[in-house]
Amino acid sequence: MKAEFINPFVTAGLKVLESVISARPESGQLAVRSAAFTTQQVSIVIGVTGAVEGQAIYGMSLVTATKIAAAMSSMPAMAFDEMASSAIGELGNMISGHATTLLSEAGYECQITPPTLVRGTEVEIATSTPALVIPLYTDFGKMEINVALMETGEKTATSPPRDTEKQEASDA
Amino acid sequence: MPKILVVDDAMFMRAMLKKLLTEAGFDIAGEAETGRVAVDLYQELKPDLVMMDITMPEMDGLTALKEIVKLDPAAKVVMCTALGQERSVMEAMNAGAKDYILKPFNAEKVVEVLKNASG
Ligand SMILES: [Mg+2]
């Protein structure tokens, strides 16, 4: 897959995490992962359809997921219960929603499916292309963004890119 | 106080919204986790306002908005969506949504937008 497809997810991930946990995360090194197995205890899987198709997977430890969910709920602490799972799913939805808007602005009009939460490592996620992976380091621990997207050949006319997009494309 | 129908597939979002809206003095008419249920409940509960998510299973918020406006052209629907989804927001406003709120949202903004939309 093209490296340019992961940049919108990194931009969106940094922005949404900063807003929900009130601290700017740092992005790490880009890596390629051929087999799509979950490597983290909690993974949010979101499908992307349209001019690019595939999945965005957000992986993190249970501790990180629980801390983020608590921050989203304005609670000092919480158990990783149904409410916390729902909060983490919504985090994936917010990041992906923003990322697909950036992709649409770059001419790849696409939509997202509602999030699915996967618990446990070594769970196979069927993807048709190797994933690009970038870790984001937050005060609550690491979140790994995995993006496996393929072009479907329905590229639309490009609308002018926004400043934020240009900026992140060079960082990532 | 206006009665609100809260529509979002995420239990977390419904819980946050219900808490915030109740604290701001709104009444919760009901809640729905899909667009399909939202359309059914709209007819049954006749709420003063609808807070509508966009990405949902079964029927998305844009489709549900259009169905509700078809049933009741005076319906007051406020969209609630992930930040940056301007395209969906524009489509919703053209289809009759009164306003929109971007997630992650802040409480004061939600209350302000809903008070304006209900007036
Ligand atoms: Mg949703």
mmCIF file of C-alpha atoms and ligand atoms in Angstrom:
data_model
loop_
_atom_site.group_PDB
_atom_site.id
_atom_site.type_symbol
_atom_site.label_atom_id
_atom_site.label_comp_id
_atom_site.label_asym_id
_atom_site.label_seq_id
_atom_site.Cartn_x
_atom_site.Cartn_y
_atom_site.Cartn_z
ATOM 1 C CA MET A 1 0.000 0.000 0.000
ATOM 2 C CA LYS A 2 1.042 3.610 -0.432
ATOM 3 C CA ALA A 3 2.706 5.298 2.547
ATOM 4 C CA GLU A 4 0.575 8.379 1.890
ATOM 5 C CA PHE A 5 -2.486 6.439 3.096
ATOM 6 C CA ILE A 6 -1.232 6.161 6.657
ATOM 7 C CA ASN A 7 -0.405 9.858 7.107
ATOM 8 C CA PRO A 8 -4.035 10.980 7.521
ATOM 9 C CA PHE A 9 -4.475 8.373 10.285
ATOM 10 C CA VAL A 10 -1.389 9.652 12.099
ATOM 11 C CA THR A 11 -2.541 13.275 11.787
ATOM 12 C CA ALA A 12 -6.010 12.323 13.007
ATOM 13 C CA GLY A 13 -4.651 10.094 15.790
ATOM 14 C CA LEU A 14 -2.440 12.854 17.164
ATOM 15 C CA LYS A 15 -5.246 15.393 17.006
ATOM 16 C CA VAL A 16 -7.968 13.241 18.564
ATOM 17 C CA LEU A 17 -5.711 11.817 21.300
ATOM 18 C CA GLU A 18 -4.492 15.285 22.149
ATOM 19 C CA SER A 19 -8.061 16.442 22.495
ATOM 20 C CA VAL A 20 -9.303 13.506 24.615
ATOM 21 C CA ILE A 21 -6.301 13.151 26.935
ATOM 22 C CA SER A 22 -5.133 16.774 26.915
ATOM 23 C CA ALA A 23 -1.498 16.006 26.047
ATOM 24 C CA ARG A 24 0.160 15.880 22.655
ATOM 25 C CA PRO A 25 1.375 12.345 21.782
ATOM 26 C CA GLU A 26 4.582 11.712 19.805
ATOM 27 C CA SER A 27 4.642 9.574 16.680
ATOM 28 C CA GLY A 28 7.337 6.890 16.271
ATOM 29 C CA GLN A 29 8.932 4.952 13.429
ATOM 30 C CA LEU A 30 7.006 3.619 10.462
ATOM 31 C CA ALA A 31 7.166 -0.168 9.996
ATOM 32 C CA VAL A 32 5.609 -2.688 7.611
ATOM 33 C CA ARG A 33 3.770 -5.702 8.966
ATOM 34 C CA SER A 34 2.910 -8.401 6.459
ATOM 35 C CA ALA A 35 0.749 -10.678 8.575
ATOM 36 C CA ALA A 36 -2.286 -9.042 10.058
ATOM 37 C CA PHE A 37 -2.298 -10.491 13.540
ATOM 38 C CA THR A 38 -3.115 -8.343 16.513
ATOM 39 C CA THR A 39 -0.035 -7.659 18.631
ATOM 40 C CA GLN A 40 -1.798 -5.698 21.358
ATOM 41 C CA GLN A 41 -4.249 -6.720 24.070
ATOM 42 C CA VAL A 42 -6.977 -4.428 22.783
ATOM 43 C CA SER A 43 -7.530 -3.676 19.086
ATOM 44 C CA ILE A 44 -10.196 -1.512 17.515
ATOM 45 C CA VAL A 45 -10.868 -2.590 13.943
ATOM 46 C CA ILE A 46 -12.544 -0.157 11.550
ATOM 47 C CA GLY A 47 -13.346 -0.948 7.941
ATOM 48 C CA VAL A 48 -12.778 1.593 5.181
ATOM 49 C CA THR A 49 -14.742 1.463 1.918
ATOM 50 C CA GLY A 50 -14.683 3.629 -1.187
ATOM 51 C CA ALA A 51 -11.733 4.748 -3.329
ATOM 52 C CA VAL A 52 -9.463 2.997 -0.837
ATOM 53 C CA GLU A 53 -10.559 -0.148 0.950
ATOM 54 C CA GLY A 54 -9.251 -2.126 3.868
ATOM 55 C CA GLN A 55 -8.861 -1.659 7.592
ATOM 56 C CA ALA A 56 -7.483 0.680 10.183
ATOM 57 C CA ILE A 57 -6.578 -1.094 13.416
ATOM 58 C CA TYR A 58 -5.714 0.736 16.626
ATOM 59 C CA GLY A 59 -3.892 -1.488 19.123
ATOM 60 C CA MET A 60 -2.971 -0.807 22.727
ATOM 61 C CA SER A 61 -2.447 -2.530 26.045
ATOM 62 C CA LEU A 62 -5.352 -3.066 28.391
ATOM 63 C CA VAL A 63 -3.800 -0.570 30.809
ATOM 64 C CA THR A 64 -3.544 2.107 28.115
ATOM 65 C CA ALA A 65 -7.059 1.420 26.854
ATOM 66 C CA THR A 66 -8.482 1.651 30.362
ATOM 67 C CA LYS A 67 -6.647 4.902 31.125
ATOM 68 C CA ILE A 68 -7.797 6.498 27.853
ATOM 69 C CA ALA A 69 -11.388 5.361 28.455
ATOM 70 C CA ALA A 70 -11.303 6.853 31.947
ATOM 71 C CA ALA A 71 -9.957 10.156 30.591
ATOM 72 C CA MET A 72 -12.703 10.192 27.935
ATOM 73 C CA SER A 73 -15.297 9.626 30.677
ATOM 74 C CA SER A 74 -13.742 12.282 32.979
ATOM 75 C CA MET A 75 -13.273 9.615 35.636
ATOM 76 C CA PRO A 76 -10.130 9.091 37.751
ATOM 77 C CA ALA A 77 -10.162 5.333 37.045
ATOM 78 C CA MET A 78 -12.448 2.648 35.680
ATOM 79 C CA ALA A 79 -12.525 -1.069 34.937
ATOM 80 C CA PHE A 80 -12.273 -2.224 31.329
ATOM 81 C CA ASP A 81 -15.971 -2.942 31.186
ATOM 82 C CA GLU A 82 -18.581 -2.542 28.464
ATOM 83 C CA MET A 83 -18.595 1.229 28.896
ATOM 84 C CA ALA A 84 -14.805 1.465 28.563
ATOM 85 C CA SER A 85 -14.886 -0.796 25.470
ATOM 86 C CA SER A 86 -17.488 1.480 23.965
ATOM 87 C CA ALA A 87 -15.365 4.560 24.721
ATOM 88 C CA ILE A 88 -12.321 2.998 23.043
ATOM 89 C CA GLY A 89 -14.422 2.007 20.031
ATOM 90 C CA GLU A 90 -15.606 5.594 19.795
ATOM 91 C CA LEU A 91 -11.990 6.803 19.953
ATOM 92 C CA GLY A 92 -11.258 4.625 16.883
ATOM 93 C CA ASN A 93 -14.369 6.009 15.214
ATOM 94 C CA MET A 94 -13.310 9.614 15.842
ATOM 95 C CA ILE A 95 -9.766 9.046 14.546
ATOM 96 C CA SER A 96 -10.939 7.136 11.483
ATOM 97 C CA GLY A 97 -13.691 9.628 10.713
ATOM 98 C CA HIS A 98 -11.192 12.448 10.682
ATOM 99 C CA ALA A 99 -8.651 10.401 8.699
ATOM 100 C CA THR A 100 -11.131 9.482 5.975
ATOM 101 C CA THR A 101 -12.035 13.148 5.602
ATOM 102 C CA LEU A 102 -8.362 13.898 4.975
ATOM 103 C CA LEU A 103 -8.230 11.012 2.483
ATOM 104 C CA SER A 104 -11.335 12.356 0.753
ATOM 105 C CA GLU A 105 -9.720 15.775 0.492
ATOM 106 C CA ALA A 106 -6.712 14.100 -1.154
ATOM 107 C CA GLY A 107 -9.100 12.642 -3.739
ATOM 108 C CA TYR A 108 -9.764 9.240 -2.127
ATOM 109 C CA GLU A 109 -13.424 9.528 -1.167
ATOM 110 C CA CYS A 110 -14.134 6.903 1.459
ATOM 111 C CA GLN A 111 -16.378 6.000 4.389
ATOM 112 C CA ILE A 112 -15.905 4.028 7.586
ATOM 113 C CA THR A 113 -17.771 1.174 9.221
ATOM 114 C CA PRO A 114 -18.665 1.111 12.916
ATOM 115 C CA PRO A 115 -15.813 -0.129 15.174
ATOM 116 C CA THR A 116 -15.283 -3.730 16.278
ATOM 117 C CA LEU A 117 -13.246 -4.372 19.382
ATOM 118 C CA VAL A 118 -10.911 -7.393 19.422
ATOM 119 C CA ARG A 119 -9.428 -8.613 22.703
ATOM 120 C CA GLY A 120 -6.170 -10.584 22.776
ATOM 121 C CA THR A 121 -3.006 -10.936 20.721
ATOM 122 C CA GLU A 122 -2.412 -13.251 17.744
ATOM 123 C CA VAL A 123 -5.970 -12.774 16.520
ATOM 124 C CA GLU A 124 -5.930 -12.850 12.741
ATOM 125 C CA ILE A 125 -7.492 -9.904 10.922
ATOM 126 C CA ALA A 126 -8.085 -10.677 7.242
ATOM 127 C CA THR A 127 -6.453 -7.932 5.188
ATOM 128 C CA SER A 128 -5.667 -7.997 1.511
ATOM 129 C CA THR A 129 -2.487 -5.920 1.692
ATOM 130 C CA PRO A 130 0.429 -5.633 4.167
ATOM 131 C CA ALA A 131 -0.192 -3.084 6.889
ATOM 132 C CA LEU A 132 1.866 -0.001 7.653
ATOM 133 C CA VAL A 133 2.288 0.549 11.351
ATOM 134 C CA ILE A 134 3.139 3.679 13.325
ATOM 135 C CA PRO A 135 3.194 3.881 17.129
ATOM 136 C CA LEU A 136 1.883 6.969 18.903
ATOM 137 C CA TYR A 137 3.325 7.482 22.389
ATOM 138 C CA THR A 138 0.959 9.059 24.883
ATOM 139 C CA ASP A 139 1.198 9.767 28.614
ATOM 140 C CA PHE A 140 -0.998 6.692 29.059
ATOM 141 C CA GLY A 141 1.165 4.362 26.956
ATOM 142 C CA LYS A 142 1.516 3.398 23.318
ATOM 143 C CA MET A 143 -1.192 3.184 20.683
ATOM 144 C CA GLU A 144 -0.216 1.428 17.463
ATOM 145 C CA ILE A 145 -1.947 2.535 14.298
ATOM 146 C CA ASN A 146 -2.066 -0.216 11.635
ATOM 147 C CA VAL A 147 -3.396 0.773 8.245
ATOM 148 C CA ALA A 148 -3.943 -1.735 5.427
ATOM 149 C CA LEU A 149 -5.600 0.014 2.494
ATOM 150 C CA MET A 150 -5.734 -0.656 -1.240
ATOM 151 C CA GLU A 151 -6.863 1.620 -4.030
ATOM 152 C CA THR A 152 -10.001 0.502 -5.793
ATOM 153 C CA GLY A 153 -9.483 2.774 -8.784
ATOM 154 C CA GLU A 154 -12.308 5.176 -7.983
ATOM 155 C CA LYS A 155 -10.087 8.200 -7.340
ATOM 156 C CA THR A 156 -12.061 11.425 -7.480
ATOM 157 C CA ALA A 157 -10.935 14.948 -8.321
ATOM 158 C CA THR A 158 -8.487 16.316 -5.791
ATOM 159 C CA SER A 159 -9.645 19.128 -3.595
ATOM 160 C CA PRO A 160 -6.958 21.489 -2.270
ATOM 161 C CA PRO A 161 -5.063 19.963 0.662
ATOM 162 C CA ARG A 162 -5.222 21.631 4.040
ATOM 163 C CA ASP A 163 -2.210 22.962 5.901
ATOM 164 C CA THR A 164 -2.357 20.331 8.652
ATOM 165 C CA GLU A 165 -2.203 17.581 6.071
ATOM 166 C CA LYS A 166 0.894 18.953 4.344
ATOM 167 C CA GLN A 167 2.604 19.412 7.652
ATOM 168 C CA GLU A 168 2.037 15.863 8.932
ATOM 169 C CA ALA A 169 2.947 14.311 5.596
ATOM 170 C CA SER A 170 6.509 15.533 6.077
ATOM 171 C CA ASP A 171 6.757 14.411 9.725
ATOM 172 C CA ALA A 172 5.519 10.900 9.243
ATOM 173 C CA MET B 1 -37.756 21.710 28.848
ATOM 174 C CA PRO B 2 -37.184 20.197 25.386
ATOM 175 C CA LYS B 3 -37.299 16.417 25.105
ATOM 176 C CA ILE B 4 -34.350 14.946 23.247
ATOM 177 C CA LEU B 5 -33.919 11.659 21.412
ATOM 178 C CA VAL B 6 -30.252 10.633 21.694
ATOM 179 C CA VAL B 7 -29.016 8.545 18.756
ATOM 180 C CA ASP B 8 -25.543 6.960 18.747
ATOM 181 C CA ASP B 9 -24.312 3.391 18.266
ATOM 182 C CA ALA B 10 -21.744 3.817 21.044
ATOM 183 C CA MET B 11 -23.127 3.164 24.521
ATOM 184 C CA PHE B 12 -20.355 5.416 25.806
ATOM 185 C CA MET B 13 -21.537 8.378 23.736
ATOM 186 C CA ARG B 14 -25.165 7.869 24.732
ATOM 187 C CA ALA B 15 -24.184 7.762 28.401
ATOM 188 C CA MET B 16 -22.039 10.909 28.113
ATOM 189 C CA LEU B 17 -24.729 12.790 26.240
ATOM 190 C CA LYS B 18 -27.534 11.741 28.579
ATOM 191 C CA LYS B 19 -25.541 12.861 31.624
ATOM 192 C CA LEU B 20 -24.548 16.168 30.092
ATOM 193 C CA LEU B 21 -28.012 16.955 28.737
ATOM 194 C CA THR B 22 -29.778 16.005 31.958
ATOM 195 C CA GLU B 23 -27.393 18.261 33.894
ATOM 196 C CA ALA B 24 -28.169 21.093 31.464
ATOM 197 C CA GLY B 25 -31.893 20.676 32.145
ATOM 198 C CA PHE B 26 -33.037 18.805 29.035
ATOM 199 C CA ASP B 27 -35.367 15.820 29.263
ATOM 200 C CA ILE B 28 -34.269 12.596 27.594
ATOM 201 C CA ALA B 29 -37.156 11.325 25.455
ATOM 202 C CA GLY B 30 -35.315 8.117 24.609
ATOM 203 C CA GLU B 31 -32.206 6.670 23.014
ATOM 204 C CA ALA B 32 -31.454 4.680 19.882
ATOM 205 C CA GLU B 33 -28.375 2.814 18.729
ATOM 206 C CA THR B 34 -29.153 2.610 15.034
ATOM 207 C CA GLY B 35 -30.732 4.946 12.503
ATOM 208 C CA ARG B 36 -33.551 2.453 11.994
ATOM 209 C CA VAL B 37 -34.520 2.510 15.675
ATOM 210 C CA ALA B 38 -34.209 6.313 15.668
ATOM 211 C CA VAL B 39 -36.795 6.665 12.888
ATOM 212 C CA ASP B 40 -39.206 4.322 14.708
ATOM 213 C CA LEU B 41 -38.719 6.084 18.033
ATOM 214 C CA TYR B 42 -39.120 9.492 16.446
ATOM 215 C CA GLN B 43 -42.645 8.572 15.370
ATOM 216 C CA GLU B 44 -43.455 6.977 18.694
ATOM 217 C CA LEU B 45 -41.964 9.572 21.083
ATOM 218 C CA LYS B 46 -42.308 12.768 19.048
ATOM 219 C CA PRO B 47 -39.239 14.391 20.657
ATOM 220 C CA ASP B 48 -38.590 18.141 20.381
ATOM 221 C CA LEU B 49 -35.012 17.520 19.296
ATOM 222 C CA VAL B 50 -32.857 14.698 17.936
ATOM 223 C CA MET B 51 -29.125 14.385 18.506
ATOM 224 C CA MET B 52 -27.972 12.181 15.618
ATOM 225 C CA ASP B 53 -24.675 10.302 15.185
ATOM 226 C CA ILE B 54 -23.523 9.626 11.603
ATOM 227 C CA THR B 55 -21.570 6.352 11.550
ATOM 228 C CA MET B 56 -23.892 3.626 12.830
ATOM 229 C CA PRO B 57 -24.762 0.065 11.811
ATOM 230 C CA GLU B 58 -28.080 -0.854 10.112
ATOM 231 C CA MET B 59 -28.965 2.671 9.069
ATOM 232 C CA ASP B 60 -26.532 5.571 9.216
ATOM 233 C CA GLY B 61 -27.415 8.972 10.608
ATOM 234 C CA LEU B 62 -27.691 10.695 7.224
ATOM 235 C CA THR B 63 -30.274 8.200 6.004
ATOM 236 C CA ALA B 64 -32.158 8.372 9.308
ATOM 237 C CA LEU B 65 -32.150 12.188 9.130
ATOM 238 C CA LYS B 66 -33.670 12.094 5.635
ATOM 239 C CA GLU B 67 -36.381 9.634 6.743
ATOM 240 C CA ILE B 68 -37.244 11.722 9.802
ATOM 241 C CA VAL B 69 -37.445 14.945 7.767
ATOM 242 C CA LYS B 70 -39.688 13.134 5.259
ATOM 243 C CA LEU B 71 -42.031 12.142 8.109
ATOM 244 C CA ASP B 72 -41.869 15.530 9.784
ATOM 245 C CA PRO B 73 -40.473 18.454 7.763
ATOM 246 C CA ALA B 74 -40.343 20.536 10.987
ATOM 247 C CA ALA B 75 -38.110 17.987 12.766
ATOM 248 C CA LYS B 76 -35.196 19.505 14.649
ATOM 249 C CA VAL B 77 -32.195 17.244 14.141
ATOM 250 C CA VAL B 78 -28.666 18.118 15.243
ATOM 251 C CA MET B 79 -25.871 15.953 13.837
ATOM 252 C CA CYS B 80 -23.040 14.724 16.031
ATOM 253 C CA THR B 81 -20.005 13.533 14.169
ATOM 254 C CA ALA B 82 -16.257 12.918 14.248
ATOM 255 C CA LEU B 83 -14.240 16.060 13.701
ATOM 256 C CA GLY B 84 -13.314 16.721 10.132
ATOM 257 C CA GLN B 85 -16.290 15.021 8.506
ATOM 258 C CA GLU B 86 -17.308 18.275 6.845
ATOM 259 C CA ARG B 87 -18.594 16.528 3.776
ATOM 260 C CA SER B 88 -21.140 14.482 5.725
ATOM 261 C CA VAL B 89 -22.051 17.577 7.709
ATOM 262 C CA MET B 90 -22.723 19.570 4.544
ATOM 263 C CA GLU B 91 -24.890 16.781 3.182
ATOM 264 C CA ALA B 92 -26.803 16.665 6.475
ATOM 265 C CA MET B 93 -27.360 20.437 6.534
ATOM 266 C CA ASN B 94 -28.663 20.276 2.954
ATOM 267 C CA ALA B 95 -30.974 17.441 3.974
ATOM 268 C CA GLY B 96 -32.531 19.539 6.739
ATOM 269 C CA ALA B 97 -30.333 19.159 9.826
ATOM 270 C CA LYS B 98 -30.547 22.261 12.034
ATOM 271 C CA ASP B 99 -26.919 22.253 13.171
ATOM 272 C CA TYR B 100 -24.034 19.942 14.062
ATOM 273 C CA ILE B 101 -21.586 19.141 16.816
ATOM 274 C CA LEU B 102 -18.116 17.723 16.241
ATOM 275 C CA LYS B 103 -16.736 14.922 18.430
ATOM 276 C CA PRO B 104 -14.730 15.032 20.629
ATOM 277 C CA PHE B 105 -17.037 17.781 21.883
ATOM 278 C CA ASN B 106 -17.112 20.095 24.849
ATOM 279 C CA ALA B 107 -20.164 20.213 27.061
ATOM 280 C CA GLU B 108 -20.883 23.944 26.808
ATOM 281 C CA LYS B 109 -20.837 23.801 23.017
ATOM 282 C CA VAL B 110 -23.307 20.895 22.951
ATOM 283 C CA VAL B 111 -25.721 22.703 25.242
ATOM 284 C CA GLU B 112 -25.427 25.966 23.296
ATOM 285 C CA VAL B 113 -26.068 24.308 19.932
ATOM 286 C CA LEU B 114 -29.038 22.334 21.260
ATOM 287 C CA LYS B 115 -30.594 25.347 22.973
ATOM 288 C CA ASN B 116 -30.348 27.319 19.729
ATOM 289 C CA ALA B 117 -31.753 24.454 17.689
ATOM 290 C CA SER B 118 -34.719 23.988 20.039
ATOM 291 C CA GLY B 119 -35.615 27.682 20.057
HETATM 292 MG MG MG C 1 -21.078 6.072 15.778
#
